Amino acid sequence: MDYDDDIWNMLKNLKNDGEDSGGANAANAATKSSSSSIGSVDISKIDINSNSCGCGCSEVISEDHMQICKNCSAIVSKMIENTAEWRFYGNDDNRDGDPSRCGLPTNNLLPKSSIGSMIGCGYKDNIDIRRIRMFQMWNSMPYDERTLWNVFDKMTGNTINNGIPQKVIDDAKVLYKKASEKKISRGDNKEGLIASCIYHACLINKIPKSSKDIAAMFNISHVTLNKGNSRFQTLLQINVSSPEPMDFIAQYGNNLNMAIKDIEKCKELVRLIEDNDIMNDNSPTSSAAGILYYYATVKNLGYTKKTFAKACNVSEVTIIKCYKIINNHHQFIISHKSNLFEISEAQPTAPTE
């Protein structure tokens, strides 16, 4: 029994010694820390608008959105984040849902629909929450903006897969919104106006697209598009440069898989024809198709009329008509561009098919 008591007394003495030494060390450390940090900094001298510390040191480091003094480790200032708190990182996030506290930026074309909040919906939500979300979506967009949104969606769907850049689509949306604010359009007038906005946006951005191409994108007739162009000019009165044959040479040449050097030579031929007023009564698309066909015939590139008609979306009769006008000035052309085009003096003969 005496042996057991001695062991317990030894353990008790060791425990008491450890507590005394630990408390003394902690007290000494606290005293040193307070004397080295708090004692050396005058809080009244700290300027919240300055990067210098109250201890007189101007060297600070940035860590966790805080400015910390390198000398005394005091926090000089804190940076408050005032940007959007997304809190969601797409596929790299391990969360099941989107915990973002902010939505998409405001759309200037649909301002009323952009200021409302959105009720989130997850796969664990009951039918009541889903019904509330559906009612909220129905009431978040006014009727006029819902109509605009449907038009914008139609513009994007009909043009994005037909080689129309997003910049042109965005410009067309702005043009349609301005036109719709002037006067409401319905039926064929509305369809023609939508296509006309795309057509004029292409002209503004120097992207050559014929009226036939635009009409085919929206599945409307050429007459409907022309009426839409007239309505567009009546409502907005925007002056845009008319397309020229030069604008369609590269497009039609690429459709025919012509070599780049041949396309460049056709552009030189266009300049010669325009400078001498050889073709003034033909549309730009017809003139471009006729010039390409004339060049291909002289160079024996092996294209047929049917191939040109399909690539340029111009009828064979129109192509031959333009070709004959240019061919009547064949001697004049070779006298000015014989070296550039390597054109023989023999009169070219159009293929029969």
Short mmCIF file of C-alpha atoms in Angstrom, two decimals:
data_model
loop_
_atom_site.label_atom_id
_atom_site.label_comp_id
_atom_site.label_asym_id
_atom_site.label_seq_id
_atom_site.Cartn_x
_atom_site.Cartn_y
_atom_site.Cartn_z
CA MET A 1 0.00 0.00 0.00
CA ASP A 2 2.86 2.39 0.85
CA TYR A 3 4.41 1.68 -2.51
CA ASP A 4 1.20 2.67 -4.34
CA ASP A 5 0.92 5.90 -2.37
CA ASP A 6 4.46 6.86 -3.31
CA ILE A 7 3.70 6.41 -7.02
CA TRP A 8 0.57 8.62 -6.87
CA ASN A 9 2.47 11.29 -4.97
CA MET A 10 5.20 11.33 -7.64
CA LEU A 11 2.62 11.75 -10.44
CA LYS A 12 0.92 14.59 -8.57
CA ASN A 13 4.23 16.42 -8.11
CA LEU A 14 5.09 16.09 -11.81
CA LYS A 15 1.67 17.49 -12.80
CA ASN A 16 2.00 20.48 -10.49
CA ASP A 17 5.50 21.27 -11.76
CA GLY A 18 4.29 21.21 -15.39
CA GLU A 19 1.39 23.57 -14.72
CA ASP A 20 3.61 26.05 -12.88
CA SER A 21 6.28 26.15 -15.61
CA GLY A 22 3.68 26.36 -18.44
CA GLY A 23 1.80 29.20 -16.79
CA ALA A 24 5.01 31.10 -16.20
CA ASN A 25 6.14 30.67 -19.79
CA ALA A 26 2.74 31.76 -21.14
CA ALA A 27 2.74 34.82 -18.91
CA ASN A 28 6.25 35.76 -20.00
CA ALA A 29 5.33 35.28 -23.69
CA ALA A 30 2.22 37.41 -23.32
CA THR A 31 4.19 40.12 -21.57
CA LYS A 32 6.87 40.15 -24.27
CA SER A 33 4.27 40.16 -27.06
CA SER A 34 2.32 43.03 -25.56
CA SER A 35 5.47 45.02 -24.92
CA SER A 36 6.78 44.43 -28.45
CA SER A 37 3.55 45.05 -30.38
CA ILE A 38 0.95 46.98 -28.41
CA GLY A 39 3.45 48.97 -26.45
CA SER A 40 5.26 50.17 -29.57
CA VAL A 41 2.15 51.24 -31.53
CA ASP A 42 0.21 54.40 -30.76
CA ILE A 43 -3.37 53.67 -31.89
CA SER A 44 -4.18 57.37 -32.12
CA LYS A 45 -1.49 57.79 -34.79
CA ILE A 46 -2.97 55.17 -37.16
CA ASP A 47 -4.43 56.74 -40.31
CA ILE A 48 -7.04 54.49 -41.90
CA ASN A 49 -6.56 56.21 -45.28
CA SER A 50 -2.80 55.66 -45.31
CA ASN A 51 -0.67 52.58 -45.92
CA SER A 52 1.79 53.53 -43.15
CA CYS A 53 1.58 51.99 -39.70
CA GLY A 54 1.37 53.84 -36.37
CA CYS A 55 4.84 52.58 -35.47
CA GLY A 56 6.28 54.69 -38.26
CA CYS A 57 6.98 51.85 -40.68
CA SER A 58 5.67 52.34 -44.22
CA GLU A 59 6.41 48.82 -45.46
CA VAL A 60 3.28 46.68 -45.54
CA ILE A 61 2.42 43.31 -47.04
CA SER A 62 -0.92 42.17 -48.46
CA GLU A 63 -2.38 38.94 -47.15
CA ASP A 64 -6.01 37.74 -47.05
CA HIS A 65 -7.27 41.17 -48.21
CA MET A 66 -5.41 42.89 -45.35
CA GLN A 67 -2.48 45.32 -45.23
CA ILE A 68 -0.11 44.11 -42.49
CA CYS A 69 2.87 46.04 -41.14
CA LYS A 70 6.17 44.21 -41.64
CA ASN A 71 7.68 45.71 -38.48
CA CYS A 72 5.07 45.15 -35.78
CA SER A 73 2.59 42.84 -37.60
CA ALA A 74 -0.28 45.24 -36.92
CA ILE A 75 -3.22 45.30 -39.36
CA VAL A 76 -3.01 48.66 -41.11
CA SER A 77 -6.14 48.34 -43.27
CA LYS A 78 -8.63 45.86 -44.66
CA MET A 79 -9.85 45.66 -48.25
CA ILE A 80 -13.59 45.12 -48.60
CA GLU A 81 -14.60 43.16 -51.70
CA ASN A 82 -17.40 45.02 -53.51
CA THR A 83 -17.65 42.94 -56.68
CA ALA A 84 -20.13 40.17 -57.46
CA GLU A 85 -19.89 37.13 -55.21
CA TRP A 86 -20.43 34.27 -57.60
CA ARG A 87 -19.26 31.44 -55.31
CA PHE A 88 -19.64 28.98 -58.17
CA TYR A 89 -16.87 27.70 -60.43
CA GLY A 90 -18.66 25.56 -62.99
CA ASN A 91 -17.31 22.08 -63.58
CA ASP A 92 -14.44 22.67 -61.14
CA ASP A 93 -16.85 23.18 -58.24
CA ASN A 94 -17.74 20.20 -56.07
CA ARG A 95 -21.14 21.61 -55.09
CA ASP A 96 -24.37 20.03 -56.24
CA GLY A 97 -26.08 23.36 -56.99
CA ASP A 98 -25.23 26.93 -57.89
CA PRO A 99 -24.82 28.94 -54.65
CA SER A 100 -24.23 32.27 -56.42
CA ARG A 101 -25.75 35.33 -54.78
CA CYS A 102 -26.03 37.37 -57.97
CA GLY A 103 -27.51 36.88 -61.41
CA LEU A 104 -26.69 37.82 -64.97
CA PRO A 105 -25.85 41.42 -65.95
CA THR A 106 -28.63 43.76 -67.00
CA ASN A 107 -29.66 43.50 -70.65
CA ASN A 108 -30.28 46.99 -72.03
CA LEU A 109 -32.62 45.56 -74.65
CA LEU A 110 -34.78 43.91 -71.97
CA PRO A 111 -34.36 46.18 -68.93
CA LYS A 112 -37.54 45.26 -67.03
CA SER A 113 -36.86 41.53 -67.26
CA SER A 114 -33.29 41.96 -66.04
CA ILE A 115 -34.06 43.61 -62.70
CA GLY A 116 -36.13 40.75 -61.26
CA SER A 117 -34.81 37.93 -59.11
CA MET A 118 -34.89 34.26 -60.03
CA ILE A 119 -36.13 31.47 -57.76
CA GLY A 120 -33.74 28.56 -57.96
CA CYS A 121 -34.91 25.01 -58.47
CA GLY A 122 -33.18 21.77 -57.56
CA TYR A 123 -33.99 18.13 -58.07
CA LYS A 124 -34.87 17.77 -54.36
CA ASP A 125 -37.48 20.56 -54.40
CA ASN A 126 -41.11 19.59 -53.98
CA ILE A 127 -43.89 20.39 -56.43
CA ASP A 128 -44.95 23.54 -54.57
CA ILE A 129 -41.52 25.16 -54.98
CA ARG A 130 -41.47 24.24 -58.65
CA ARG A 131 -44.93 25.74 -59.11
CA ILE A 132 -43.88 28.97 -57.37
CA ARG A 133 -40.83 29.16 -59.62
CA MET A 134 -43.01 28.69 -62.72
CA PHE A 135 -45.43 31.45 -61.65
CA GLN A 136 -42.52 33.75 -60.89
CA MET A 137 -41.02 33.18 -64.35
CA TRP A 138 -44.36 33.90 -66.01
CA ASN A 139 -44.70 37.23 -64.21
CA SER A 140 -41.05 38.34 -64.39
CA MET A 141 -41.17 39.34 -68.08
CA PRO A 142 -43.70 41.88 -69.41
CA TYR A 143 -45.61 41.12 -72.58
CA ASP A 144 -43.74 43.62 -74.78
CA GLU A 145 -40.34 42.32 -73.68
CA ARG A 146 -41.47 38.72 -74.10
CA THR A 147 -42.38 39.55 -77.71
CA LEU A 148 -38.95 41.12 -78.23
CA TRP A 149 -37.25 38.12 -76.66
CA ASN A 150 -39.05 35.77 -79.06
CA VAL A 151 -37.90 37.91 -82.02
CA PHE A 152 -34.31 37.93 -80.75
CA ASP A 153 -34.41 34.17 -80.29
CA LYS A 154 -35.67 33.76 -83.85
CA MET A 155 -32.92 36.04 -85.19
CA THR A 156 -30.23 34.01 -83.47
CA GLY A 157 -31.65 30.63 -84.47
CA ASN A 158 -32.00 31.51 -88.16
CA THR A 159 -28.63 33.19 -88.61
CA ILE A 160 -26.07 31.67 -86.25
CA ASN A 161 -25.73 28.53 -88.38
CA ASN A 162 -25.57 30.46 -91.67
CA GLY A 163 -22.23 32.18 -91.21
CA ILE A 164 -23.56 35.38 -89.58
CA PRO A 165 -21.22 36.64 -86.80
CA GLN A 166 -22.57 37.39 -83.34
CA LYS A 167 -21.65 41.08 -83.75
CA VAL A 168 -24.07 41.35 -86.69
CA ILE A 169 -26.84 39.60 -84.73
CA ASP A 170 -26.39 41.97 -81.77
CA ASP A 171 -26.54 45.01 -84.06
CA ALA A 172 -29.67 43.63 -85.72
CA LYS A 173 -31.35 43.28 -82.31
CA VAL A 174 -30.67 46.93 -81.54
CA LEU A 175 -32.04 48.00 -84.94
CA TYR A 176 -35.22 45.96 -84.48
CA LYS A 177 -35.82 47.34 -80.99
CA LYS A 178 -35.55 50.90 -82.33
CA ALA A 179 -37.87 50.09 -85.23
CA SER A 180 -40.43 48.38 -82.98
CA GLU A 181 -40.53 51.42 -80.72
CA LYS A 182 -41.52 53.55 -83.72
CA LYS A 183 -44.38 51.37 -84.92
CA ILE A 184 -45.74 47.90 -84.23
CA SER A 185 -45.49 45.42 -87.12
CA ARG A 186 -47.46 42.23 -87.60
CA GLY A 187 -47.64 39.39 -90.08
CA ASP A 188 -45.50 39.61 -93.21
CA ASN A 189 -44.51 43.17 -92.35
CA LYS A 190 -42.95 41.91 -89.11
CA GLU A 191 -41.20 38.98 -90.82
CA GLY A 192 -39.80 41.29 -93.50
CA LEU A 193 -38.63 43.82 -90.91
CA ILE A 194 -36.79 41.13 -88.92
CA ALA A 195 -34.95 39.95 -92.03
CA SER A 196 -34.29 43.56 -93.07
CA CYS A 197 -32.58 44.28 -89.73
CA ILE A 198 -30.19 41.37 -90.36
CA TYR A 199 -29.61 42.59 -93.93
CA HIS A 200 -28.79 46.15 -92.85
CA ALA A 201 -26.62 44.92 -89.97
CA CYS A 202 -24.58 42.97 -92.53
CA LEU A 203 -24.19 46.13 -94.62
CA ILE A 204 -23.10 48.15 -91.59
CA ASN A 205 -20.44 45.56 -90.67
CA LYS A 206 -19.21 45.19 -94.29
CA ILE A 207 -20.29 41.55 -94.50
CA PRO A 208 -21.59 40.79 -98.01
CA LYS A 209 -24.92 38.98 -98.01
CA SER A 210 -27.38 39.20 -100.86
CA SER A 211 -31.06 39.79 -100.27
CA LYS A 212 -31.76 36.29 -101.62
CA ASP A 213 -29.50 34.76 -98.98
CA ILE A 214 -31.21 36.68 -96.18
CA ALA A 215 -34.68 35.77 -97.48
CA ALA A 216 -33.71 32.10 -97.61
CA MET A 217 -32.48 32.21 -93.99
CA PHE A 218 -35.89 33.36 -92.75
CA ASN A 219 -37.88 31.30 -95.27
CA ILE A 220 -39.63 34.35 -96.73
CA SER A 221 -40.03 35.57 -100.29
CA HIS A 222 -37.82 38.18 -101.89
CA VAL A 223 -40.83 40.49 -102.17
CA THR A 224 -41.46 40.30 -98.41
CA LEU A 225 -37.85 41.23 -97.72
CA ASN A 226 -38.04 44.20 -100.10
CA LYS A 227 -41.15 45.43 -98.30
CA GLY A 228 -39.29 45.00 -95.03
CA ASN A 229 -36.40 47.09 -96.38
CA SER A 230 -38.82 49.86 -97.35
CA ARG A 231 -40.44 49.75 -93.92
CA PHE A 232 -37.01 49.77 -92.27
CA GLN A 233 -35.94 52.92 -94.12
CA THR A 234 -39.28 54.61 -93.38
CA LEU A 235 -38.98 53.98 -89.63
CA LEU A 236 -35.26 54.48 -89.00
CA GLN A 237 -33.97 56.41 -92.05
CA ILE A 238 -30.44 55.03 -91.69
CA ASN A 239 -27.97 55.73 -94.47
CA VAL A 240 -25.89 52.65 -95.23
CA SER A 241 -23.56 52.06 -98.14
CA SER A 242 -24.99 49.90 -100.90
CA PRO A 243 -23.22 46.62 -101.70
CA GLU A 244 -20.85 46.53 -104.66
CA PRO A 245 -19.66 43.68 -106.92
CA MET A 246 -16.30 43.73 -105.13
CA ASP A 247 -18.05 42.70 -101.90
CA PHE A 248 -19.20 39.39 -103.40
CA ILE A 249 -16.11 38.35 -105.38
CA ALA A 250 -14.35 36.65 -102.45
CA GLN A 251 -17.54 34.96 -101.21
CA TYR A 252 -18.49 33.55 -104.60
CA GLY A 253 -14.89 32.61 -105.35
CA ASN A 254 -14.70 30.63 -102.12
CA ASN A 255 -17.98 28.90 -102.97
CA LEU A 256 -16.41 27.84 -106.27
CA ASN A 257 -13.15 26.74 -104.55
CA MET A 258 -11.15 29.14 -106.71
CA ALA A 259 -7.48 29.70 -106.00
CA ILE A 260 -6.58 32.85 -104.08
CA LYS A 261 -4.55 34.24 -106.99
CA ASP A 262 -7.55 33.84 -109.30
CA ILE A 263 -9.80 35.66 -106.83
CA GLU A 264 -7.32 38.53 -106.61
CA LYS A 265 -7.16 38.79 -110.39
CA CYS A 266 -10.96 38.90 -110.54
CA LYS A 267 -10.86 41.82 -108.11
CA GLU A 268 -8.52 43.66 -110.48
CA LEU A 269 -10.96 42.95 -113.28
CA VAL A 270 -13.80 44.40 -111.18
CA ARG A 271 -11.84 47.63 -110.67
CA LEU A 272 -11.20 47.94 -114.40
CA ILE A 273 -14.87 47.37 -115.26
CA GLU A 274 -16.12 49.83 -112.62
CA ASP A 275 -13.62 52.53 -113.56
CA ASN A 276 -14.75 52.40 -117.19
CA ASP A 277 -18.51 52.05 -116.50
CA ILE A 278 -18.82 48.82 -118.44
CA MET A 279 -21.59 47.38 -116.22
CA ASN A 280 -23.90 49.93 -114.62
CA ASP A 281 -27.35 48.42 -115.09
CA ASN A 282 -26.82 45.12 -113.26
CA SER A 283 -27.16 44.28 -109.59
CA PRO A 284 -23.95 43.75 -107.57
CA THR A 285 -24.54 40.01 -107.23
CA SER A 286 -25.23 39.57 -110.96
CA SER A 287 -22.17 41.63 -111.90
CA ALA A 288 -19.92 39.65 -109.55
CA ALA A 289 -21.20 36.33 -110.93
CA GLY A 290 -20.76 37.53 -114.53
CA ILE A 291 -17.20 38.74 -113.91
CA LEU A 292 -16.19 35.46 -112.28
CA TYR A 293 -17.77 33.50 -115.13
CA TYR A 294 -15.98 35.62 -117.73
CA TYR A 295 -12.63 35.11 -116.01
CA ALA A 296 -13.20 31.35 -115.63
CA THR A 297 -14.12 31.09 -119.32
CA VAL A 298 -11.03 32.99 -120.50
CA LYS A 299 -8.74 30.96 -118.23
CA ASN A 300 -10.46 27.64 -119.06
CA LEU A 301 -10.96 26.75 -115.40
CA GLY A 302 -13.57 24.14 -116.26
CA TYR A 303 -16.63 25.54 -114.48
CA THR A 304 -20.12 25.16 -115.96
CA LYS A 305 -23.01 27.60 -115.93
CA LYS A 306 -24.94 25.34 -113.60
CA THR A 307 -22.05 25.34 -111.12
CA PHE A 308 -21.90 29.13 -111.16
CA ALA A 309 -25.66 29.48 -110.76
CA LYS A 310 -25.63 27.25 -107.68
CA ALA A 311 -22.55 28.82 -106.07
CA CYS A 312 -23.64 32.43 -106.68
CA ASN A 313 -27.41 31.94 -106.27
CA VAL A 314 -27.91 33.72 -109.60
CA SER A 315 -29.83 32.29 -112.55
CA GLU A 316 -27.95 30.97 -115.59
CA VAL A 317 -29.74 33.45 -117.86
CA THR A 318 -28.54 36.40 -115.76
CA ILE A 319 -24.97 35.08 -115.66
CA ILE A 320 -24.84 34.70 -119.47
CA LYS A 321 -26.36 38.16 -119.92
CA CYS A 322 -23.64 39.77 -117.78
CA TYR A 323 -20.98 37.63 -119.44
CA LYS A 324 -21.97 38.88 -122.89
CA ILE A 325 -21.75 42.51 -121.77
CA ILE A 326 -18.19 41.97 -120.52
CA ASN A 327 -17.25 39.88 -123.55
CA ASN A 328 -18.20 42.77 -125.85
CA HIS A 329 -15.31 44.71 -124.27
CA HIS A 330 -12.84 41.83 -124.49
CA GLN A 331 -10.32 43.69 -126.67
CA PHE A 332 -10.41 46.69 -124.35
CA ILE A 333 -9.76 44.46 -121.34
CA ILE A 334 -6.76 42.63 -122.79
CA SER A 335 -5.25 45.92 -123.95
CA HIS A 336 -5.21 47.15 -120.35
CA LYS A 337 -4.79 43.95 -118.32
CA SER A 338 -3.14 41.46 -120.66
CA ASN A 339 -0.03 41.04 -118.49
CA LEU A 340 -1.92 40.79 -115.21
CA PHE A 341 -4.52 38.30 -116.37
CA GLU A 342 -2.45 36.56 -119.04
CA ILE A 343 -5.45 36.79 -121.34
CA SER A 344 -5.05 35.62 -124.90
CA GLU A 345 -6.20 37.80 -127.75
CA ALA A 346 -8.57 35.11 -129.00
CA GLN A 347 -12.21 35.86 -128.29
CA PRO A 348 -13.44 33.55 -125.47
CA THR A 349 -16.31 31.23 -126.16
CA ALA A 350 -18.84 30.47 -123.45
CA PRO A 351 -19.43 26.80 -122.63
CA THR A 352 -22.71 25.36 -123.81
CA GLU A 353 -23.58 23.88 -120.40
#
